[in-house]
Every structure is written in structure tokens, then in C-alpha cells.
PDB file of C-alpha atoms in Angstrom:
ATOM      1  CA  MET A   3     200.619 197.857  45.147  1.00 46.00           C
ATOM      2  CA  LEU A   4     198.708 199.411  48.037  1.00 50.00           C
ATOM      3  CA  THR A   5     198.208 196.940  50.883  1.00 56.00           C
ATOM      4  CA  ASN A   6     197.270 197.011  54.535  1.00 54.00           C
ATOM      5  CA  ARG A   7     200.811 195.933  55.390  1.00 48.00           C
ATOM      6  CA  ALA A   8     202.179 198.887  53.452  1.00 50.00           C
ATOM      7  CA  LEU A   9     199.747 201.125  55.283  1.00 52.00           C
ATOM      8  CA  SER A  10     201.027 199.945  58.653  1.00 47.00           C
ATOM      9  CA  VAL A  11     204.623 200.728  57.682  1.00 43.00           C
ATOM     10  CA  LYS A  12     203.632 204.099  56.267  1.00 50.00           C
ATOM     11  CA  ALA A  13     201.688 204.916  59.418  1.00 46.00           C
ATOM     12  CA  ALA A  14     204.719 204.220  61.592  1.00 41.00           C
ATOM     13  CA  HIS A  15     206.955 206.567  59.583  1.00 43.00           C
ATOM     14  CA  GLU A  16     204.695 209.283  58.219  1.00 51.00           C
ATOM     15  CA  HIS A  17     201.711 209.679  60.504  1.00 54.00           C
ATOM     16  CA  GLY A  18     201.380 213.314  61.463  1.00 62.00           C
ATOM     17  CA  PHE A  19     200.362 214.545  64.867  1.00 71.00           C
ATOM     18  CA  ILE A  20     198.437 217.661  65.868  1.00 82.00           C
ATOM     19  CA  GLU A  21     198.589 217.912  69.640  1.00 76.00           C
ATOM     20  CA  ASP A  22     197.486 221.474  70.187  1.00 89.00           C
ATOM     21  CA  LYS A  23     193.744 222.116  69.765  1.00 93.00           C
ATOM     22  CA  LYS A  24     194.350 225.751  68.805  1.00 93.00           C
ATOM     23  CA  GLN A  25     196.593 224.630  65.937  1.00 94.00           C
ATOM     24  CA  TYR A  26     193.981 222.087  64.847  1.00 96.00           C
ATOM     25  CA  LYS A  27     191.210 224.696  64.851  1.00 96.00           C
ATOM     26  CA  LYS A  28     193.347 227.102  62.841  1.00 96.00           C
ATOM     27  CA  GLN A  29     194.170 224.509  60.200  1.00 96.00           C
ATOM     28  CA  LEU A  30     190.570 223.329  60.134  1.00 98.00           C
ATOM     29  CA  LYS A  31     189.295 226.850  59.466  1.00 98.00           C
ATOM     30  CA  TYR A  32     191.900 227.422  56.746  1.00 97.00           C
ATOM     31  CA  TRP A  33     191.241 224.215  54.785  1.00 98.00           C
ATOM     32  CA  GLN A  34     187.470 224.457  55.169  1.00 98.00           C
ATOM     33  CA  LYS A  35     187.662 227.945  53.649  1.00 98.00           C
ATOM     34  CA  LYS A  36     189.787 226.596  50.805  1.00 98.00           C
ATOM     35  CA  LEU A  37     187.245 223.864  50.138  1.00 98.00           C
ATOM     36  CA  GLN A  38     184.449 226.425  50.214  1.00 98.00           C
ATOM     37  CA  HIS A  39     186.218 228.331  47.427  1.00 98.00           C
ATOM     38  CA  VAL A  40     186.520 225.108  45.442  1.00 98.00           C
ATOM     39  CA  GLN A  41     182.798 224.473  45.865  1.00 98.00           C
ATOM     40  CA  GLN A  42     182.018 227.979  44.610  1.00 97.00           C
ATOM     41  CA  ALA A  43     184.197 227.413  41.540  1.00 97.00           C
ATOM     42  CA  TYR A  44     182.439 224.123  40.806  1.00 98.00           C
ATOM     43  CA  TYR A  45     179.088 225.883  41.083  1.00 97.00           C
ATOM     44  CA  HIS A  46     180.016 228.748  38.756  1.00 96.00           C
ATOM     45  CA  GLN A  47     181.582 226.376  36.212  1.00 97.00           C
ATOM     46  CA  ASN A  48     178.847 223.708  36.395  1.00 98.00           C
ATOM     47  CA  ARG A  49     181.405 221.107  37.422  1.00 98.00           C
ATOM     48  CA  ARG A  50     180.512 217.883  39.234  1.00 98.00           C
ATOM     49  CA  ALA A  51     182.313 215.770  41.802  1.00 98.00           C
ATOM     50  CA  LEU A  52     181.745 212.349  43.335  1.00 98.00           C
ATOM     51  CA  ILE A  53     183.530 211.833  46.665  1.00 98.00           C
ATOM     52  CA  VAL A  54     183.714 208.275  47.978  1.00 98.00           C
ATOM     53  CA  PHE A  55     184.510 207.481  51.620  1.00 98.00           C
ATOM     54  CA  GLU A  56     185.494 203.938  52.573  1.00 98.00           C
ATOM     55  CA  GLY A  57     187.406 202.628  55.577  1.00 97.00           C
ATOM     56  CA  TRP A  58     187.387 200.469  58.657  1.00 97.00           C
ATOM     57  CA  ASP A  59     184.520 200.595  61.143  1.00 94.00           C
ATOM     58  CA  ALA A  60     185.175 203.441  63.637  1.00 95.00           C
ATOM     59  CA  ALA A  61     187.855 204.957  61.374  1.00 96.00           C
ATOM     60  CA  GLY A  62     186.166 208.372  61.568  1.00 96.00           C
ATOM     61  CA  LYS A  63     184.376 208.642  58.229  1.00 97.00           C
ATOM     62  CA  GLY A  64     181.374 210.386  59.759  1.00 96.00           C
ATOM     63  CA  GLY A  65     183.490 212.887  61.674  1.00 97.00           C
ATOM     64  CA  ALA A  66     185.563 213.657  58.591  1.00 98.00           C
ATOM     65  CA  ILE A  67     182.465 214.153  56.427  1.00 98.00           C
ATOM     66  CA  ARG A  68     181.034 216.496  59.051  1.00 98.00           C
ATOM     67  CA  ARG A  69     184.172 218.674  58.909  1.00 98.00           C
ATOM     68  CA  VAL A  70     184.162 218.579  55.128  1.00 98.00           C
ATOM     69  CA  THR A  71     180.580 219.818  54.846  1.00 98.00           C
ATOM     70  CA  GLU A  72     180.010 222.099  57.838  1.00 97.00           C
ATOM     71  CA  ARG A  73     181.143 225.298  56.045  1.00 97.00           C
ATOM     72  CA  LEU A  74     179.909 224.405  52.556  1.00 98.00           C
ATOM     73  CA  ASP A  75     176.746 225.773  50.975  1.00 98.00           C
ATOM     74  CA  PRO A  76     174.183 223.030  51.718  1.00 97.00           C
ATOM     75  CA  ARG A  77     172.561 223.593  48.323  1.00 97.00           C
ATOM     76  CA  GLY A  78     175.732 222.427  46.603  1.00 98.00           C
ATOM     77  CA  PHE A  79     176.253 218.953  48.024  1.00 98.00           C
ATOM     78  CA  THR A  80     174.407 215.837  49.119  1.00 98.00           C
ATOM     79  CA  VAL A  81     175.643 213.184  51.553  1.00 98.00           C
ATOM     80  CA  TYR A  82     174.339 209.650  51.110  1.00 98.00           C
ATOM     81  CA  PRO A  83     174.966 207.129  53.917  1.00 97.00           C
ATOM     82  CA  ILE A  84     174.963 203.776  52.151  1.00 96.00           C
ATOM     83  CA  ALA A  85     173.373 200.851  53.955  1.00 92.00           C
ATOM     84  CA  ARG A  86     171.748 197.658  52.700  1.00 90.00           C
ATOM     85  CA  PRO A  87     169.591 198.051  49.569  1.00 92.00           C
ATOM     86  CA  LYS A  88     165.982 199.115  50.082  1.00 90.00           C
ATOM     87  CA  ASP A  89     163.115 196.855  49.058  1.00 89.00           C
ATOM     88  CA  ASP A  90     162.663 198.554  45.671  1.00 88.00           C
ATOM     89  CA  GLU A  91     166.407 198.210  45.008  1.00 89.00           C
ATOM     90  CA  GLN A  92     166.489 194.486  45.683  1.00 89.00           C
ATOM     91  CA  GLY A  93     166.752 192.384  42.541  1.00 89.00           C
ATOM     92  CA  ARG A  94     168.246 195.216  40.486  1.00 93.00           C
ATOM     93  CA  HIS A  95     171.877 195.542  39.441  1.00 96.00           C
ATOM     94  CA  TYR A  96     173.875 196.685  42.479  1.00 96.00           C
ATOM     95  CA  LEU A  97     175.016 199.855  40.707  1.00 97.00           C
ATOM     96  CA  TYR A  98     171.430 200.943  40.032  1.00 96.00           C
ATOM     97  CA  ARG A  99     170.978 202.795  43.312  1.00 96.00           C
ATOM     98  CA  PHE A 100     174.219 204.731  42.758  1.00 97.00           C
ATOM     99  CA  TYR A 101     173.188 205.989  39.333  1.00 95.00           C
ATOM    100  CA  THR A 102     170.280 207.724  41.088  1.00 94.00           C
ATOM    101  CA  LYS A 103     172.734 209.574  43.368  1.00 97.00           C
ATOM    102  CA  LEU A 104     175.107 211.062  40.802  1.00 97.00           C
ATOM    103  CA  PRO A 105     175.818 214.805  41.160  1.00 98.00           C
ATOM    104  CA  ALA A 106     173.929 217.419  39.171  1.00 98.00           C
ATOM    105  CA  PRO A 107     175.899 220.200  37.413  1.00 98.00           C
ATOM    106  CA  GLY A 108     177.505 222.544  39.947  1.00 98.00           C
ATOM    107  CA  THR A 109     177.196 220.087  42.851  1.00 98.00           C
ATOM    108  CA  MET A 110     179.062 217.379  44.747  1.00 98.00           C
ATOM    109  CA  THR A 111     177.860 213.965  45.903  1.00 98.00           C
ATOM    110  CA  ILE A 112     179.471 212.430  48.994  1.00 98.00           C
ATOM    111  CA  LEU A 113     179.063 208.691  49.584  1.00 98.00           C
ATOM    112  CA  ASP A 114     179.529 207.414  53.140  1.00 98.00           C
ATOM    113  CA  ARG A 115     180.408 203.900  51.964  1.00 97.00           C
ATOM    114  CA  SER A 116     179.707 203.086  48.366  1.00 98.00           C
ATOM    115  CA  TYR A 117     179.479 200.620  45.512  1.00 98.00           C
ATOM    116  CA  TYR A 118     182.775 199.193  46.787  1.00 98.00           C
ATOM    117  CA  GLY A 119     180.650 197.275  49.255  1.00 97.00           C
ATOM    118  CA  ARG A 120     180.276 194.747  46.450  1.00 98.00           C
ATOM    119  CA  VAL A 121     183.923 193.692  46.799  1.00 98.00           C
ATOM    120  CA  LEU A 122     184.071 194.195  50.573  1.00 98.00           C
ATOM    121  CA  VAL A 123     181.094 193.380  52.810  1.00 96.00           C
ATOM    122  CA  GLU A 124     179.102 191.576  50.102  1.00 96.00           C
ATOM    123  CA  ARG A 125     182.116 189.442  49.290  1.00 97.00           C
ATOM    124  CA  ILE A 126     182.954 188.611  52.898  1.00 96.00           C
ATOM    125  CA  GLU A 127     179.377 188.010  54.043  1.00 95.00           C
ATOM    126  CA  GLY A 128     178.472 185.891  51.021  1.00 96.00           C
ATOM    127  CA  LEU A 129     175.851 188.387  49.816  1.00 95.00           C
ATOM    128  CA  ALA A 130     177.358 188.232  46.326  1.00 96.00           C
ATOM    129  CA  SER A 131     178.530 185.089  44.568  1.00 97.00           C
ATOM    130  CA  THR A 132     182.208 184.663  43.717  1.00 98.00           C
ATOM    131  CA  ARG A 133     181.434 185.335  40.072  1.00 98.00           C
ATOM    132  CA  GLU A 134     179.491 188.494  40.970  1.00 98.00           C
ATOM    133  CA  TRP A 135     182.107 190.140  43.169  1.00 98.00           C
ATOM    134  CA  GLN A 136     185.000 189.130  40.910  1.00 98.00           C
ATOM    135  CA  ARG A 137     183.460 190.818  37.887  1.00 98.00           C
ATOM    136  CA  ALA A 138     182.611 193.891  39.989  1.00 98.00           C
ATOM    137  CA  TYR A 139     186.190 195.240  39.787  1.00 98.00           C
ATOM    138  CA  GLN A 140     185.834 195.755  36.042  1.00 98.00           C
ATOM    139  CA  GLU A 141     182.285 197.061  36.377  1.00 98.00           C
ATOM    140  CA  ILE A 142     183.371 199.652  38.957  1.00 98.00           C
ATOM    141  CA  ASN A 143     186.375 200.740  36.902  1.00 98.00           C
ATOM    142  CA  GLU A 144     184.150 201.152  33.867  1.00 98.00           C
ATOM    143  CA  LEU A 145     181.605 203.143  35.881  1.00 98.00           C
ATOM    144  CA  GLU A 146     184.269 205.530  37.147  1.00 98.00           C
ATOM    145  CA  ARG A 147     185.814 205.880  33.693  1.00 98.00           C
ATOM    146  CA  LEU A 148     182.355 206.640  32.269  1.00 98.00           C
ATOM    147  CA  LEU A 149     181.820 209.343  34.902  1.00 98.00           C
ATOM    148  CA  ILE A 150     185.275 210.862  34.400  1.00 98.00           C
ATOM    149  CA  ASP A 151     184.822 210.915  30.611  1.00 98.00           C
ATOM    150  CA  ASP A 152     181.561 212.761  31.235  1.00 98.00           C
ATOM    151  CA  GLY A 153     183.367 215.409  33.287  1.00 97.00           C
ATOM    152  CA  VAL A 154     182.782 214.161  36.828  1.00 98.00           C
ATOM    153  CA  ARG A 155     185.762 214.411  39.208  1.00 98.00           C
ATOM    154  CA  VAL A 156     185.918 211.120  41.165  1.00 98.00           C
ATOM    155  CA  ILE A 157     187.773 211.263  44.505  1.00 98.00           C
ATOM    156  CA  LYS A 158     188.149 208.071  46.565  1.00 98.00           C
ATOM    157  CA  LEU A 159     189.355 208.097  50.169  1.00 98.00           C
ATOM    158  CA  PHE A 160     190.084 205.104  52.395  1.00 98.00           C
ATOM    159  CA  MET A 161     190.433 205.774  56.125  1.00 98.00           C
ATOM    160  CA  HIS A 162     192.785 203.321  57.805  1.00 97.00           C
ATOM    161  CA  ILE A 163     193.167 202.542  61.508  1.00 96.00           C
ATOM    162  CA  SER A 164     194.996 199.731  63.254  1.00 96.00           C
ATOM    163  CA  GLU A 165     193.236 196.820  64.928  1.00 96.00           C
ATOM    164  CA  GLN A 166     194.329 198.192  68.324  1.00 97.00           C
ATOM    165  CA  GLU A 167     192.945 201.678  67.663  1.00 96.00           C
ATOM    166  CA  GLN A 168     189.688 200.229  66.423  1.00 94.00           C
ATOM    167  CA  LEU A 169     189.247 198.276  69.661  1.00 94.00           C
ATOM    168  CA  LYS A 170     190.005 201.422  71.666  1.00 95.00           C
ATOM    169  CA  ARG A 171     187.269 203.303  69.808  1.00 92.00           C
ATOM    170  CA  PHE A 172     184.791 200.452  70.223  1.00 92.00           C
ATOM    171  CA  ILE A 173     185.382 200.558  73.982  1.00 92.00           C
ATOM    172  CA  GLU A 174     184.907 204.329  74.009  1.00 90.00           C
ATOM    173  CA  ARG A 175     181.622 203.994  72.126  1.00 91.00           C
ATOM    174  CA  LEU A 176     180.342 201.292  74.432  1.00 90.00           C
ATOM    175  CA  HIS A 177     181.112 203.362  77.553  1.00 91.00           C
ATOM    176  CA  ASN A 178     179.837 206.709  76.215  1.00 90.00           C
ATOM    177  CA  PRO A 179     176.016 206.906  76.204  1.00 89.00           C
ATOM    178  CA  HIS A 180     176.133 209.596  73.505  1.00 84.00           C
ATOM    179  CA  LYS A 181     178.206 207.380  71.185  1.00 88.00           C
ATOM    180  CA  ARG A 182     176.836 203.967  72.109  1.00 85.00           C
ATOM    181  CA  TRP A 183     174.430 203.985  69.176  1.00 88.00           C
ATOM    182  CA  LYS A 184     177.421 203.941  66.806  1.00 87.00           C
ATOM    183  CA  LEU A 185     178.521 200.480  67.935  1.00 86.00           C
ATOM    184  CA  THR A 186     176.507 197.709  66.285  1.00 86.00           C
ATOM    185  CA  GLU A 187     176.465 193.941  66.286  1.00 82.00           C
ATOM    186  CA  GLU A 188     177.683 194.106  62.717  1.00 83.00           C
ATOM    187  CA  ASP A 189     180.764 196.097  63.809  1.00 85.00           C
ATOM    188  CA  ILE A 190     181.632 193.414  66.342  1.00 86.00           C
ATOM    189  CA  ARG A 191     181.125 190.581  63.840  1.00 85.00           C
ATOM    190  CA  ASN A 192     183.195 192.383  61.205  1.00 84.00           C
ATOM    191  CA  ARG A 193     186.101 192.754  63.628  1.00 91.00           C
ATOM    192  CA  GLY A 194     186.231 188.966  63.956  1.00 91.00           C
ATOM    193  CA  LYS A 195     186.740 188.806  60.169  1.00 95.00           C
ATOM    194  CA  ARG A 196     189.423 191.477  59.978  1.00 95.00           C
ATOM    195  CA  GLU A 197     191.919 189.232  58.200  1.00 96.00           C
ATOM    196  CA  ASP A 198     189.323 188.421  55.528  1.00 97.00           C
ATOM    197  CA  TYR A 199     188.609 192.116  55.117  1.00 96.00           C
ATOM    198  CA  GLU A 200     192.335 192.875  54.836  1.00 97.00           C
ATOM    199  CA  HIS A 201     192.599 190.480  51.891  1.00 98.00           C
ATOM    200  CA  ALA A 202     189.490 191.998  50.304  1.00 98.00           C
ATOM    201  CA  ILE A 203     190.783 195.556  50.782  1.00 98.00           C
ATOM    202  CA  ASP A 204     194.170 194.629  49.323  1.00 98.00           C
ATOM    203  CA  ALA A 205     192.436 193.163  46.267  1.00 98.00           C
ATOM    204  CA  MET A 206     190.261 196.291  45.961  1.00 98.00           C
ATOM    205  CA  PHE A 207     193.327 198.539  45.986  1.00 98.00           C
ATOM    206  CA  SER A 208     195.133 196.321  43.482  1.00 98.00           C
ATOM    207  CA  ARG A 209     192.222 196.153  41.033  1.00 98.00           C
ATOM    208  CA  THR A 210     190.666 199.631  41.312  1.00 98.00           C
ATOM    209  CA  ASP A 211     193.556 202.019  42.073  1.00 98.00           C
ATOM    210  CA  THR A 212     193.595 203.549  38.584  1.00 97.00           C
ATOM    211  CA  VAL A 213     195.364 206.529  37.046  1.00 96.00           C
ATOM    212  CA  GLN A 214     192.029 208.268  36.450  1.00 95.00           C
ATOM    213  CA  ALA A 215     190.600 207.511  39.900  1.00 98.00           C
ATOM    214  CA  PRO A 216     193.342 206.633  42.395  1.00 98.00           C
ATOM    215  CA  TRP A 217     192.748 205.751  46.023  1.00 98.00           C
ATOM    216  CA  HIS A 218     193.800 208.376  48.561  1.00 98.00           C
ATOM    217  CA  LEU A 219     194.871 206.707  51.792  1.00 97.00           C
ATOM    218  CA  ILE A 220     194.056 208.592  54.982  1.00 97.00           C
ATOM    219  CA  LEU A 221     195.991 207.440  58.035  1.00 96.00           C
ATOM    220  CA  ALA A 222     193.276 207.952  60.623  1.00 96.00           C
ATOM    221  CA  GLU A 223     194.883 206.758  63.854  1.00 95.00           C
ATOM    222  CA  ARG A 224     194.674 210.345  65.116  1.00 94.00           C
ATOM    223  CA  LYS A 225     191.379 212.063  64.412  1.00 95.00           C
ATOM    224  CA  TRP A 226     192.589 215.673  64.150  1.00 96.00           C
ATOM    225  CA  PHE A 227     195.317 214.733  61.692  1.00 96.00           C
ATOM    226  CA  ALA A 228     192.918 212.606  59.633  1.00 97.00           C
ATOM    227  CA  ARG A 229     190.314 215.358  59.319  1.00 97.00           C
ATOM    228  CA  ILE A 230     192.859 217.912  58.146  1.00 97.00           C
ATOM    229  CA  LYS A 231     194.367 215.358  55.762  1.00 97.00           C
ATOM    230  CA  VAL A 232     190.951 214.662  54.247  1.00 98.00           C
ATOM    231  CA  LEU A 233     190.355 218.380  53.672  1.00 98.00           C
ATOM    232  CA  LYS A 234     193.817 218.895  52.163  1.00 98.00           C
ATOM    233  CA  THR A 235     193.371 215.887  49.898  1.00 98.00           C
ATOM    234  CA  LEU A 236     189.989 217.061  48.644  1.00 98.00           C
ATOM    235  CA  VAL A 237     191.183 220.623  48.011  1.00 98.00           C
ATOM    236  CA  LYS A 238     194.177 219.374  46.036  1.00 98.00           C
ATOM    237  CA  ALA A 239     192.322 216.697  44.070  1.00 98.00           C
ATOM    238  CA  LEU A 240     189.318 218.881  43.248  1.00 98.00           C
ATOM    239  CA  SER A 241     191.481 221.901  42.332  1.00 98.00           C
ATOM    240  CA  ASP A 242     193.813 220.034  39.985  1.00 97.00           C
ATOM    241  CA  GLY A 243     193.409 221.645  36.570  1.00 96.00           C
ATOM    242  CA  VAL A 244     190.499 223.815  37.755  1.00 97.00           C
ATOM    243  CA  ASP A 245     190.513 227.625  37.914  1.00 96.00           C
ATOM    244  CA  ILE A 246     189.445 228.387  41.490  1.00 94.00           C
ATOM    245  CA  THR A 247     189.557 232.196  41.208  1.00 93.00           C
ATOM    246  CA  PRO A 248     186.170 233.961  41.539  1.00 90.00           C
ATOM    247  CA  PRO A 249     184.436 234.831  38.247  1.00 88.00           C
ATOM    248  CA  PRO A 250     184.740 238.430  36.994  1.00 89.00           C
ATOM    249  CA  ILE A 251     182.185 240.887  38.268  1.00 85.00           C
ATOM    250  CA  ASP A 252     179.016 241.356  36.221  1.00 87.00           C
ATOM    251  CA  THR A 253     179.243 244.884  34.773  1.00 87.00           C
ATOM    252  CA  GLN A 254     175.476 245.017  34.240  1.00 90.00           C
ATOM    253  CA  LEU A 255     174.964 244.238  37.929  1.00 89.00           C
ATOM    254  CA  VAL A 256     177.390 247.023  38.868  1.00 88.00           C
ATOM    255  CA  ALA A 257     175.529 249.465  36.661  1.00 90.00           C
ATOM    256  CA  LEU A 258     172.206 248.439  38.195  1.00 92.00           C
ATOM    257  CA  ALA A 259     173.599 248.810  41.731  1.00 91.00           C
ATOM    258  CA  GLU A 260     174.916 252.264  40.913  1.00 90.00           C
ATOM    259  CA  GLU A 261     171.585 253.331  39.425  1.00 88.00           C
ATOM    260  CA  LYS A 262     169.203 251.854  41.976  1.00 90.00           C
ATOM    261  CA  LEU A 263     171.277 251.744  45.168  1.00 93.00           C
ATOM    262  CA  GLY A 264     173.843 254.473  44.665  1.00 89.00           C
ATOM    263  CA  ILE A 265     176.769 252.105  45.308  1.00 88.00           C
ATOM    264  CA  SER A 266     179.606 250.961  43.095  1.00 80.00           C
ATOM    265  CA  ALA A 267     182.032 248.059  43.112  1.00 75.00           C
ATOM    266  CA  PRO A 268     185.385 248.750  44.805  1.00 76.00           C
ATOM    267  CA  PRO A 269     188.515 249.002  42.646  1.00 72.00           C
ATOM    268  CA  LEU A 270     189.973 245.613  41.734  1.00 62.00           C
ATOM    269  CA  SER A 271     193.161 246.309  43.676  1.00 51.00           C
ATOM    270  CA  SER A 272     191.244 246.830  46.911  1.00 44.00           C
ATOM    271  CA  SER A 273     188.471 244.282  46.449  1.00 44.00           C
ATOM    272  CA  ARG A 274     188.565 241.185  48.584  1.00 47.00           C
ATOM    273  CA  GLN A 275     189.384 238.011  46.696  1.00 48.00           C
ATOM    274  CA  GLY A 276     188.142 235.708  49.450  1.00 50.00           C
ATOM    275  CA  GLY A 277     191.567 234.380  50.405  1.00 56.00           C
ATOM    276  CA  ALA A 278     192.071 232.527  53.668  1.00 60.00           C
ATOM    277  CA  GLU A 279     194.875 233.110  56.106  1.00 64.00           C
ATOM    278  CA  SER A 280     197.637 230.522  55.989  1.00 69.00           C
ATOM    279  CA  PRO A 281     197.491 227.973  58.816  1.00 74.00           C
TER     280      PRO A 281
END
């Protein structure tokens, strides 16, 4: 079973460290290029992906999402920051507003927080009754199974930081005028309920870490490591069982280019396959 206690032990023994900024930039460029190739394959094959980001406040979800998307074709993905339901979403089933955000063929949807709020913040803050949040585990599992059966690749990432690192980042946000807006009263209140959230997160892992849609744990104590780990995880999970090689060249397009432009496609042996340098 995945638990916060297990995460702490794992962090102590396995947490990577990228100290040199040049090394970080090189790895970032490499894995962003890899993910770009994956996105192109999903577009050409009309595949769909739903990427879910959850984690502690100040764990770096926004920064990770920024690095995930900054080299992708903006036409091929949508990021939805999930906050409290809007007025027209109130009174509807809590999953309603997520059905309206599912990816179209050839695209990816990224959720910055998600329907897992039902068994996290809504549970802890009393916004859902005990009966409502307890039945949500099955409802969420059934939703993800429905999506997977329909061909959607569901990737779930949880970004974990220690209580000490979270406090350090809160202090940094408070003292930095360009980051101060990130620290909210809700963040401060949530920190006072960390033990309650730990129990809720443990239950979420236990009840929703399925074979079809497992949780990927990102040890986010160090931001550079976490961002690279997120990219690696997405490339691996999205590529599993998917042919990422570029589609064959359109012979009719080549003929048209030769006729109208006087150019021809290079021989296959010398054509660029879009590979990225190893990090």
C-alpha cells in the first residue's frame, strides 16, 4: 500500500539530486523533446490522454506543468486549473464538470487538481458528506475504467514534499513579492490539518491505485529533480504500447512538391527522424 510514511522512507533513500544547472537544462531539453514526439504520435494516431496532477500545497505542480507544456504544440493540449465549482456547476454531480473537460481525439487534457478533491479537500472541509466521499472511490475508479476502455490513457501524478519543505516554500512565497500571490489563507489553514490530509491521501492511494490507472509518486523535495521525473514518467507512461515513430511520408505530397516546387524528399537513410540527443 502506498502511504505518506512509505513516501518519507522512499524519499530518504531514493531521492535524486541535480545540483548543476547546466545538467538540469540538458535533461530538461532532452525529455521535453521526447514528450513533444509523443504528442505528435498521439495527434497522428488520434489518441487521447488525461493527465492528473495532485499533491501538497507548494509541491510544485504549477512549475512542473509549465515545463511539461512549454515545448508542446499548444493546439494539442489544454490545462485546466481546478478550483471550487462555478455557480452553474453547483447542485450537479461533482463529476459533471470533468466530463466537459475530457480530451478530444489527438489531444491531451491536463488537470491541475482534479476530481480527487472529492476524497481530499471536500472530505476534510466537510463539503461532502461521509456517504458522498466514501462512495466517490468507486465512482472515480469506474470513471477511469470507462475512459481507459474508450481508449483514453489516464496518467495520475502525486507530488510529495515534507512538512518542513512546505514551510520553507511558504516562507519564500511570503517574502518574495513576485510569488506572494501563490500563498493563500486556504494554504495556511490546510497546513494545520496536515495529519487529516495524510490519512485522506493514504486512503486515496489505497482505494484508487489500480492496475489500469496507477498513481505515480513524484518526490518533489527538490524542484529540478521533480520536474525531470515528471517528464520521464509521462514519456514512459504515454509511450507504453504506442508507436512513437513519425508516420511514413505522403508520396502524393512528395510528388506535388517535386512538380510545383522542384524539390524532393531526402533519401530515408539521410532524413532526420527527429531524435533528441541523450542527456
